[in-house]
Amino acid sequence: MQIWWVPDPCGRNYVFIAQSLLAASGLCGALALRSGVLLAWHEGTWTLAAWAHLACALSDPGAVPRGAAEALAPEELGDVRWCKHCQVAKPPRAHHCSTCQRCIRKMDHHCMWMNNCIGANNQKHFLLFLIYTSAHCLGVPLGVVCLLLRADEESPWYHVAHICGVAGLLLAGCVGRFCVQLLMEQLRHLSANQTGIELLQGTTGESRSFRATLQEVMGSAPSLRWLLPLPEPRGESAA
């Protein structure tokens, strides 16, 4: 599998921040909960969220291969759209990303937290990241309650535990709300078979069922693979 990495310093910092927050949450949960179903939920959703985040950040989002139509001049392509930046013919629903400096098939948007575009090849990973991060944030309040109930009032760390608990609740609330909103937005786009860019342009893809569009995004028929950020065969990769 070829690793895709966008050389954007700002984006790299956002990826580092996101992974650091996930790692801190996972470590704090392991120290506070120690055992039980809640620990399994906390660490399981954390692991899957971190995995999905890296899979989305390091996956080719669907870059249009270079060289397929470079021998043709723009005037020879007829109604086919030509990208003046990449000097390639753009397939339907493909758009040029100035940050990735490539044309991306079925481009939804460029996500700074992923340092990558969300496109045909990695939208599955993006959806899973939103789902598992939202689920992880939902479990944080219960974890904080367990931490505070087990805290020893005579311990010098008692007040530190309260401060960390409140900070964790605020952070989980903000992150969880943000991810849920993004997830709802993504699901609305899928129900209309429409990307974020197409929404801004007032266009859409062909009319079809939500299930058909979801299956296209997930890359296969419904199976356990839908629950894991595993790569799916999707034809040509970027050159």
PDB file of C-alpha atoms in Angstrom:
ATOM      1  CA  MET A   1       0.000   0.000   0.000  1.00  0.00           C
ATOM      2  CA  GLN A   2       1.451   3.365  -1.027  1.00  0.00           C
ATOM      3  CA  ILE A   3       1.459   6.006   1.721  1.00  0.00           C
ATOM      4  CA  TRP A   4      -0.013   9.348   0.739  1.00  0.00           C
ATOM      5  CA  TRP A   5       1.291  12.394   2.597  1.00  0.00           C
ATOM      6  CA  VAL A   6       0.566  16.040   1.792  1.00  0.00           C
ATOM      7  CA  PRO A   7       3.631  18.254   2.453  1.00  0.00           C
ATOM      8  CA  ASP A   8       1.660  20.993   4.197  1.00  0.00           C
ATOM      9  CA  PRO A   9       3.342  22.170   7.474  1.00  0.00           C
ATOM     10  CA  CYS A  10       0.079  23.463   8.933  1.00  0.00           C
ATOM     11  CA  GLY A  11      -1.743  20.228   8.115  1.00  0.00           C
ATOM     12  CA  ARG A  12       1.023  18.132   9.649  1.00  0.00           C
ATOM     13  CA  ASN A  13       0.619  20.066  12.898  1.00  0.00           C
ATOM     14  CA  TYR A  14      -3.127  19.416  12.943  1.00  0.00           C
ATOM     15  CA  VAL A  15      -2.549  15.679  12.425  1.00  0.00           C
ATOM     16  CA  PHE A  16      -0.053  15.672  15.314  1.00  0.00           C
ATOM     17  CA  ILE A  17      -2.492  17.559  17.573  1.00  0.00           C
ATOM     18  CA  ALA A  18      -5.361  15.179  16.748  1.00  0.00           C
ATOM     19  CA  GLN A  19      -3.258  12.080  17.397  1.00  0.00           C
ATOM     20  CA  SER A  20      -1.874  13.587  20.626  1.00  0.00           C
ATOM     21  CA  LEU A  21      -5.377  14.304  21.933  1.00  0.00           C
ATOM     22  CA  LEU A  22      -6.491  10.776  21.103  1.00  0.00           C
ATOM     23  CA  ALA A  23      -3.395   9.283  22.748  1.00  0.00           C
ATOM     24  CA  ALA A  24      -3.879  11.395  25.888  1.00  0.00           C
ATOM     25  CA  SER A  25      -7.514  10.345  26.123  1.00  0.00           C
ATOM     26  CA  GLY A  26      -6.613   6.691  25.714  1.00  0.00           C
ATOM     27  CA  LEU A  27      -3.886   6.878  28.381  1.00  0.00           C
ATOM     28  CA  CYS A  28      -6.052   8.759  30.871  1.00  0.00           C
ATOM     29  CA  GLY A  29      -8.870   6.281  30.380  1.00  0.00           C
ATOM     30  CA  ALA A  30      -6.566   3.317  30.987  1.00  0.00           C
ATOM     31  CA  LEU A  31      -5.248   4.873  34.214  1.00  0.00           C
ATOM     32  CA  ALA A  32      -8.661   5.963  35.520  1.00  0.00           C
ATOM     33  CA  LEU A  33     -10.849   2.993  34.615  1.00  0.00           C
ATOM     34  CA  ARG A  34      -8.376   0.068  34.871  1.00  0.00           C
ATOM     35  CA  SER A  35     -10.959  -2.649  34.127  1.00  0.00           C
ATOM     36  CA  GLY A  36     -14.540  -3.320  33.151  1.00  0.00           C
ATOM     37  CA  VAL A  37     -16.895  -2.805  30.234  1.00  0.00           C
ATOM     38  CA  LEU A  38     -16.417   0.959  30.272  1.00  0.00           C
ATOM     39  CA  LEU A  39     -12.655   0.536  29.877  1.00  0.00           C
ATOM     40  CA  ALA A  40     -13.200  -1.792  26.915  1.00  0.00           C
ATOM     41  CA  TRP A  41     -15.558   0.770  25.338  1.00  0.00           C
ATOM     42  CA  HIS A  42     -13.169   3.648  26.002  1.00  0.00           C
ATOM     43  CA  GLU A  43     -10.041   1.923  24.702  1.00  0.00           C
ATOM     44  CA  GLY A  44     -11.843   0.210  21.818  1.00  0.00           C
ATOM     45  CA  THR A  45     -13.364   3.390  20.418  1.00  0.00           C
ATOM     46  CA  TRP A  46     -10.080   5.242  20.994  1.00  0.00           C
ATOM     47  CA  THR A  47      -8.097   2.623  19.071  1.00  0.00           C
ATOM     48  CA  LEU A  48     -10.545   2.566  16.161  1.00  0.00           C
ATOM     49  CA  ALA A  49     -10.733   6.376  16.022  1.00  0.00           C
ATOM     50  CA  ALA A  50      -6.941   6.732  15.966  1.00  0.00           C
ATOM     51  CA  TRP A  51      -6.667   3.996  13.322  1.00  0.00           C
ATOM     52  CA  ALA A  52      -9.333   5.588  11.139  1.00  0.00           C
ATOM     53  CA  HIS A  53      -7.680   8.998  11.487  1.00  0.00           C
ATOM     54  CA  LEU A  54      -4.298   7.718  10.314  1.00  0.00           C
ATOM     55  CA  ALA A  55      -5.900   5.668   7.541  1.00  0.00           C
ATOM     56  CA  CYS A  56      -7.711   8.757   6.267  1.00  0.00           C
ATOM     57  CA  ALA A  57      -4.640  10.997   6.554  1.00  0.00           C
ATOM     58  CA  LEU A  58      -2.264   8.555   4.843  1.00  0.00           C
ATOM     59  CA  SER A  59      -4.568   7.238   2.095  1.00  0.00           C
ATOM     60  CA  ASP A  60      -4.701   8.459  -1.483  1.00  0.00           C
ATOM     61  CA  PRO A  61      -8.067  10.288  -1.508  1.00  0.00           C
ATOM     62  CA  GLY A  62      -8.603   9.500  -5.188  1.00  0.00           C
ATOM     63  CA  ALA A  63      -6.035  11.571  -7.068  1.00  0.00           C
ATOM     64  CA  VAL A  64      -6.537  11.524 -10.825  1.00  0.00           C
ATOM     65  CA  PRO A  65      -3.569   9.646 -12.372  1.00  0.00           C
ATOM     66  CA  ARG A  66      -1.220  11.754 -14.405  1.00  0.00           C
ATOM     67  CA  GLY A  67      -0.332  10.772 -17.944  1.00  0.00           C
ATOM     68  CA  ALA A  68      -3.648   9.261 -19.082  1.00  0.00           C
ATOM     69  CA  ALA A  69      -4.659  12.238 -21.192  1.00  0.00           C
ATOM     70  CA  GLU A  70      -1.546  14.406 -21.203  1.00  0.00           C
ATOM     71  CA  ALA A  71      -0.904  13.635 -24.877  1.00  0.00           C
ATOM     72  CA  LEU A  72      -4.125  15.414 -25.801  1.00  0.00           C
ATOM     73  CA  ALA A  73      -4.432  19.166 -26.087  1.00  0.00           C
ATOM     74  CA  PRO A  74      -7.337  20.803 -24.191  1.00  0.00           C
ATOM     75  CA  GLU A  75      -9.115  21.685 -27.452  1.00  0.00           C
ATOM     76  CA  GLU A  76      -9.083  18.004 -28.484  1.00  0.00           C
ATOM     77  CA  LEU A  77     -11.022  16.856 -25.416  1.00  0.00           C
ATOM     78  CA  GLY A  78     -14.436  18.193 -26.422  1.00  0.00           C
ATOM     79  CA  ASP A  79     -16.741  18.474 -23.401  1.00  0.00           C
ATOM     80  CA  VAL A  80     -14.232  16.825 -21.055  1.00  0.00           C
ATOM     81  CA  ARG A  81     -13.067  19.230 -18.333  1.00  0.00           C
ATOM     82  CA  TRP A  82      -9.384  20.090 -18.398  1.00  0.00           C
ATOM     83  CA  CYS A  83      -7.363  21.016 -15.296  1.00  0.00           C
ATOM     84  CA  LYS A  84      -4.943  23.807 -16.115  1.00  0.00           C
ATOM     85  CA  HIS A  85      -2.990  23.117 -12.920  1.00  0.00           C
ATOM     86  CA  CYS A  86      -2.480  19.349 -13.229  1.00  0.00           C
ATOM     87  CA  GLN A  87      -2.675  19.366 -17.041  1.00  0.00           C
ATOM     88  CA  VAL A  88      -4.986  16.335 -17.036  1.00  0.00           C
ATOM     89  CA  ALA A  89      -8.574  15.630 -18.050  1.00  0.00           C
ATOM     90  CA  LYS A  90     -10.816  15.692 -14.983  1.00  0.00           C
ATOM     91  CA  PRO A  91     -13.310  12.830 -14.605  1.00  0.00           C
ATOM     92  CA  PRO A  92     -16.911  13.684 -13.645  1.00  0.00           C
ATOM     93  CA  ARG A  93     -17.205  14.978 -10.053  1.00  0.00           C
ATOM     94  CA  ALA A  94     -13.429  15.487  -9.758  1.00  0.00           C
ATOM     95  CA  HIS A  95     -12.051  18.812  -8.511  1.00  0.00           C
ATOM     96  CA  HIS A  96      -8.620  20.337  -8.103  1.00  0.00           C
ATOM     97  CA  CYS A  97      -7.282  20.846  -4.566  1.00  0.00           C
ATOM     98  CA  SER A  98      -4.785  23.682  -4.237  1.00  0.00           C
ATOM     99  CA  THR A  99      -3.352  22.204  -1.012  1.00  0.00           C
ATOM    100  CA  CYS A 100      -2.878  18.641  -2.288  1.00  0.00           C
ATOM    101  CA  GLN A 101      -1.983  20.095  -5.715  1.00  0.00           C
ATOM    102  CA  ARG A 102      -3.887  17.285  -7.423  1.00  0.00           C
ATOM    103  CA  CYS A 103      -7.301  16.672  -8.940  1.00  0.00           C
ATOM    104  CA  ILE A 104      -9.327  14.468  -6.579  1.00  0.00           C
ATOM    105  CA  ARG A 105     -12.118  12.154  -7.690  1.00  0.00           C
ATOM    106  CA  LYS A 106     -15.429  12.858  -5.932  1.00  0.00           C
ATOM    107  CA  MET A 107     -13.753  15.476  -3.735  1.00  0.00           C
ATOM    108  CA  ASP A 108     -15.874  16.458  -0.737  1.00  0.00           C
ATOM    109  CA  HIS A 109     -13.527  18.937   0.952  1.00  0.00           C
ATOM    110  CA  HIS A 110      -9.964  19.348   2.195  1.00  0.00           C
ATOM    111  CA  CYS A 111      -9.799  18.559   5.905  1.00  0.00           C
ATOM    112  CA  MET A 112      -7.047  20.290   7.861  1.00  0.00           C
ATOM    113  CA  TRP A 113      -7.314  17.737  10.697  1.00  0.00           C
ATOM    114  CA  MET A 114      -6.511  14.970   8.215  1.00  0.00           C
ATOM    115  CA  ASN A 115      -3.996  17.008   6.212  1.00  0.00           C
ATOM    116  CA  ASN A 116      -5.744  15.453   3.248  1.00  0.00           C
ATOM    117  CA  CYS A 117      -8.704  15.752   0.940  1.00  0.00           C
ATOM    118  CA  ILE A 118     -11.791  13.675   1.611  1.00  0.00           C
ATOM    119  CA  GLY A 119     -12.526  11.962  -1.669  1.00  0.00           C
ATOM    120  CA  ALA A 120     -13.603   8.742  -3.346  1.00  0.00           C
ATOM    121  CA  ASN A 121     -10.907   6.565  -1.764  1.00  0.00           C
ATOM    122  CA  ASN A 122     -10.870   7.711   1.865  1.00  0.00           C
ATOM    123  CA  GLN A 123     -14.373   8.949   2.686  1.00  0.00           C
ATOM    124  CA  LYS A 124     -15.013   5.605   4.366  1.00  0.00           C
ATOM    125  CA  HIS A 125     -12.142   6.234   6.796  1.00  0.00           C
ATOM    126  CA  PHE A 126     -13.430   9.760   7.449  1.00  0.00           C
ATOM    127  CA  LEU A 127     -16.919   8.479   8.295  1.00  0.00           C
ATOM    128  CA  LEU A 128     -15.504   5.820  10.630  1.00  0.00           C
ATOM    129  CA  PHE A 129     -13.315   8.410  12.346  1.00  0.00           C
ATOM    130  CA  LEU A 130     -16.362  10.600  13.013  1.00  0.00           C
ATOM    131  CA  ILE A 131     -18.412   7.645  14.259  1.00  0.00           C
ATOM    132  CA  TYR A 132     -15.767   6.249  16.609  1.00  0.00           C
ATOM    133  CA  THR A 133     -14.669   9.659  17.916  1.00  0.00           C
ATOM    134  CA  SER A 134     -18.294  10.556  18.661  1.00  0.00           C
ATOM    135  CA  ALA A 135     -18.782   7.220  20.445  1.00  0.00           C
ATOM    136  CA  HIS A 136     -15.555   7.751  22.385  1.00  0.00           C
ATOM    137  CA  CYS A 137     -16.643  11.208  23.543  1.00  0.00           C
ATOM    138  CA  LEU A 138     -20.000   9.807  24.701  1.00  0.00           C
ATOM    139  CA  GLY A 139     -18.172   7.465  27.079  1.00  0.00           C
ATOM    140  CA  VAL A 140     -15.959  10.163  28.603  1.00  0.00           C
ATOM    141  CA  PRO A 141     -18.593  11.500  31.107  1.00  0.00           C
ATOM    142  CA  LEU A 142     -19.024   8.026  32.622  1.00  0.00           C
ATOM    143  CA  GLY A 143     -15.263   7.661  32.843  1.00  0.00           C
ATOM    144  CA  VAL A 144     -14.965  11.002  34.635  1.00  0.00           C
ATOM    145  CA  VAL A 145     -17.672   9.981  37.110  1.00  0.00           C
ATOM    146  CA  CYS A 146     -15.786   6.752  37.872  1.00  0.00           C
ATOM    147  CA  LEU A 147     -12.554   8.707  38.328  1.00  0.00           C
ATOM    148  CA  LEU A 148     -14.099  11.163  40.777  1.00  0.00           C
ATOM    149  CA  LEU A 149     -15.910   8.475  42.777  1.00  0.00           C
ATOM    150  CA  ARG A 150     -12.664   6.567  43.261  1.00  0.00           C
ATOM    151  CA  ALA A 151     -10.580   9.629  44.125  1.00  0.00           C
ATOM    152  CA  ASP A 152      -9.295   9.769  47.696  1.00  0.00           C
ATOM    153  CA  GLU A 153     -10.171  13.084  49.329  1.00  0.00           C
ATOM    154  CA  GLU A 154      -7.016  12.938  51.429  1.00  0.00           C
ATOM    155  CA  SER A 155      -4.776  12.357  48.430  1.00  0.00           C
ATOM    156  CA  PRO A 156      -2.731  15.326  47.145  1.00  0.00           C
ATOM    157  CA  TRP A 157      -3.986  14.374  43.681  1.00  0.00           C
ATOM    158  CA  TYR A 158      -7.650  14.775  44.634  1.00  0.00           C
ATOM    159  CA  HIS A 159      -8.005  18.335  43.326  1.00  0.00           C
ATOM    160  CA  VAL A 160      -5.904  17.490  40.264  1.00  0.00           C
ATOM    161  CA  ALA A 161      -8.350  14.679  39.476  1.00  0.00           C
ATOM    162  CA  HIS A 162     -11.264  17.118  39.666  1.00  0.00           C
ATOM    163  CA  ILE A 163      -9.540  19.634  37.406  1.00  0.00           C
ATOM    164  CA  CYS A 164      -8.638  16.927  34.877  1.00  0.00           C
ATOM    165  CA  GLY A 165     -12.176  15.576  35.027  1.00  0.00           C
ATOM    166  CA  VAL A 166     -13.764  18.941  34.282  1.00  0.00           C
ATOM    167  CA  ALA A 167     -11.235  19.632  31.520  1.00  0.00           C
ATOM    168  CA  GLY A 168     -11.928  16.204  30.011  1.00  0.00           C
ATOM    169  CA  LEU A 169     -15.672  16.813  30.062  1.00  0.00           C
ATOM    170  CA  LEU A 170     -15.332  20.183  28.345  1.00  0.00           C
ATOM    171  CA  LEU A 171     -12.964  18.846  25.701  1.00  0.00           C
ATOM    172  CA  ALA A 172     -15.063  15.738  25.037  1.00  0.00           C
ATOM    173  CA  GLY A 173     -18.199  17.881  24.793  1.00  0.00           C
ATOM    174  CA  CYS A 174     -16.658  20.232  22.237  1.00  0.00           C
ATOM    175  CA  VAL A 175     -15.022  17.498  20.154  1.00  0.00           C
ATOM    176  CA  GLY A 176     -18.053  15.221  20.340  1.00  0.00           C
ATOM    177  CA  ARG A 177     -20.464  17.966  19.271  1.00  0.00           C
ATOM    178  CA  PHE A 178     -18.188  18.916  16.371  1.00  0.00           C
ATOM    179  CA  CYS A 179     -17.849  15.313  15.167  1.00  0.00           C
ATOM    180  CA  VAL A 180     -21.585  14.599  15.464  1.00  0.00           C
ATOM    181  CA  GLN A 181     -22.382  17.701  13.408  1.00  0.00           C
ATOM    182  CA  LEU A 182     -19.884  16.666  10.738  1.00  0.00           C
ATOM    183  CA  LEU A 183     -21.256  13.119  10.728  1.00  0.00           C
ATOM    184  CA  MET A 184     -24.832  14.355  10.272  1.00  0.00           C
ATOM    185  CA  GLU A 185     -23.653  16.604   7.444  1.00  0.00           C
ATOM    186  CA  GLN A 186     -21.886  13.700   5.751  1.00  0.00           C
ATOM    187  CA  LEU A 187     -24.971  11.499   6.031  1.00  0.00           C
ATOM    188  CA  ARG A 188     -27.148  14.227   4.509  1.00  0.00           C
ATOM    189  CA  HIS A 189     -24.716  14.507   1.614  1.00  0.00           C
ATOM    190  CA  LEU A 190     -24.778  10.738   1.115  1.00  0.00           C
ATOM    191  CA  SER A 191     -28.589  10.659   1.125  1.00  0.00           C
ATOM    192  CA  ALA A 192     -28.556  13.245  -1.691  1.00  0.00           C
ATOM    193  CA  ASN A 193     -25.534  11.644  -3.436  1.00  0.00           C
ATOM    194  CA  GLN A 194     -23.815  14.999  -3.178  1.00  0.00           C
ATOM    195  CA  THR A 195     -20.357  16.146  -2.100  1.00  0.00           C
ATOM    196  CA  GLY A 196     -19.585  19.274  -0.120  1.00  0.00           C
ATOM    197  CA  ILE A 197     -18.238  21.046  -3.200  1.00  0.00           C
ATOM    198  CA  GLU A 198     -21.302  20.049  -5.233  1.00  0.00           C
ATOM    199  CA  LEU A 199     -23.510  21.498  -2.498  1.00  0.00           C
ATOM    200  CA  LEU A 200     -21.741  24.847  -2.868  1.00  0.00           C
ATOM    201  CA  GLN A 201     -21.998  24.650  -6.663  1.00  0.00           C
ATOM    202  CA  GLY A 202     -25.670  23.643  -6.621  1.00  0.00           C
ATOM    203  CA  THR A 203     -25.032  20.367  -8.441  1.00  0.00           C
ATOM    204  CA  THR A 204     -25.440  16.721  -7.481  1.00  0.00           C
ATOM    205  CA  GLY A 205     -24.746  13.200  -8.679  1.00  0.00           C
ATOM    206  CA  GLU A 206     -27.252  10.823 -10.207  1.00  0.00           C
ATOM    207  CA  SER A 207     -30.391  10.085  -8.216  1.00  0.00           C
ATOM    208  CA  ARG A 208     -30.093   6.818  -6.309  1.00  0.00           C
ATOM    209  CA  SER A 209     -30.766   5.263  -2.923  1.00  0.00           C
ATOM    210  CA  PHE A 210     -28.876   6.072   0.234  1.00  0.00           C
ATOM    211  CA  ARG A 211     -27.797   2.432   0.493  1.00  0.00           C
ATOM    212  CA  ALA A 212     -26.270   2.454  -2.996  1.00  0.00           C
ATOM    213  CA  THR A 213     -24.298   5.607  -2.260  1.00  0.00           C
ATOM    214  CA  LEU A 214     -23.174   4.308   1.136  1.00  0.00           C
ATOM    215  CA  GLN A 215     -22.057   1.022  -0.407  1.00  0.00           C
ATOM    216  CA  GLU A 216     -20.010   2.945  -2.974  1.00  0.00           C
ATOM    217  CA  VAL A 217     -18.310   4.890  -0.186  1.00  0.00           C
ATOM    218  CA  MET A 218     -17.622   1.789   1.923  1.00  0.00           C
ATOM    219  CA  GLY A 219     -16.235   0.016  -1.136  1.00  0.00           C
ATOM    220  CA  SER A 220     -18.011  -3.331  -0.789  1.00  0.00           C
ATOM    221  CA  ALA A 221     -21.274  -5.069   0.042  1.00  0.00           C
ATOM    222  CA  PRO A 222     -22.321  -4.854   3.719  1.00  0.00           C
ATOM    223  CA  SER A 223     -19.876  -6.846   5.841  1.00  0.00           C
ATOM    224  CA  LEU A 224     -17.700  -6.572   8.946  1.00  0.00           C
ATOM    225  CA  ARG A 225     -15.171  -4.677   6.808  1.00  0.00           C
ATOM    226  CA  TRP A 226     -17.517  -1.700   7.029  1.00  0.00           C
ATOM    227  CA  LEU A 227     -16.601  -1.406  10.723  1.00  0.00           C
ATOM    228  CA  LEU A 228     -12.837  -1.240  10.140  1.00  0.00           C
ATOM    229  CA  PRO A 229     -10.776   1.402   8.291  1.00  0.00           C
ATOM    230  CA  LEU A 230      -9.339  -1.145   5.870  1.00  0.00           C
ATOM    231  CA  PRO A 231      -8.397  -0.167   2.301  1.00  0.00           C
ATOM    232  CA  GLU A 232     -10.778  -1.224  -0.458  1.00  0.00           C
ATOM    233  CA  PRO A 233      -9.872  -1.928  -4.102  1.00  0.00           C
ATOM    234  CA  ARG A 234     -11.089   1.038  -6.130  1.00  0.00           C
ATOM    235  CA  GLY A 235      -9.376   0.872  -9.504  1.00  0.00           C
ATOM    236  CA  GLU A 236      -6.597   3.248 -10.487  1.00  0.00           C
ATOM    237  CA  SER A 237      -4.368   4.811  -7.904  1.00  0.00           C
ATOM    238  CA  ALA A 238      -2.516   8.068  -8.146  1.00  0.00           C
ATOM    239  CA  ALA A 239       0.668   8.168 -10.125  1.00  0.00           C
TER     240      ALA A 239
END
